[in-house]
Amino acid sequence: MNRPRWLRRPWQVALFGGLLALALAYAAIGAVIWQRADKVLDNPPQRPADAALILGSRAYLDGKPNPCLTGRVDTAIALAKAGGVKQLVFSGGVDKEDGRIEADVMHAHALGLGFAGPMLLEPASTSTRLNLSLSRPLLQAAGVRSVVIVSEPYHLWRIERLVRMSGFDQTFDVQYAAASTSCWRRWGMLFKGALREPAAIINNAAHGYLF
């Protein structure tokens, strides 16, 4: 029985096997991400906290503040108005795509909404891992003991593991809030998150940041 021509070449078999394994890994990671996202969306923070730590994202999209970013701020302000947090901390450095500082964009958005509570800015971080490490001393200096970390739902599985691996949860009592932004509800952003977030998880795991 003759095999297909491509099966006669070992490198093609290896390539096909590698691509299949990668696709299966992506699918498995994606399933875990969305399962955790749904759970956090259904279970908002239950305890009042000293601060909400809002993690940065791309600053602008199509010439306007990125709704994926400003939606996170909206969620934190809603928490503050409900008495869930006492102050807001914006963490995000220079956006490589347009040079804006993510923390500044979030701060401006909060001011534009009339939020008058205490706010702190961490304007140097360029990754989720740095969001946590650079915000830690800022939070400690402000006397913060409990934190609600705010980000989009698909982001939270990785954040939780970075928090544990970095010992961030040994310094603070940590809860999580999923920001159900317009980006989260659009299929385009769901697709983008499903592709980019598994890649970020694989990258972080390869560097020993997650496990």
CSV table of N, CA and C in Angstrom, one decimal, residues 6 25-26 54 63 73 79 90 115 122:
chain,number,residue,atom,x,y,z
A,6,TRP,N,3.7,13.0,0.8
A,6,TRP,CA,4.2,13.9,1.9
A,6,TRP,C,4.6,13.1,3.1
A,25,ALA,N,-2.4,22.6,21.8
A,25,ALA,CA,-2.0,23.4,23.0
A,25,ALA,C,-2.7,24.7,23.1
A,26,TYR,N,-2.8,25.4,22.0
A,26,TYR,CA,-3.5,26.6,21.9
A,26,TYR,C,-5.0,26.4,22.3
A,54,ILE,N,-5.3,48.9,38.3
A,54,ILE,CA,-5.8,48.7,37.0
A,54,ILE,C,-4.6,48.5,36.0
A,63,GLY,N,-7.4,56.3,16.7
A,63,GLY,CA,-7.3,57.7,17.1
A,63,GLY,C,-8.1,58.1,18.3
A,73,VAL,N,-10.8,51.0,33.4
A,73,VAL,CA,-11.0,52.1,34.4
A,73,VAL,C,-12.4,52.2,34.8
A,79,LEU,N,-16.3,50.1,41.1
A,79,LEU,CA,-16.0,49.5,42.4
A,79,LEU,C,-15.9,50.5,43.4
A,90,PHE,N,-3.1,53.2,38.6
A,90,PHE,CA,-3.0,52.9,37.2
A,90,PHE,C,-1.6,52.5,36.8
A,115,PHE,N,-14.2,61.4,38.4
A,115,PHE,CA,-13.7,60.7,39.6
A,115,PHE,C,-12.8,61.6,40.3
A,122,GLU,N,1.6,54.5,38.1
A,122,GLU,CA,2.9,53.7,37.8
A,122,GLU,C,3.1,53.8,36.3
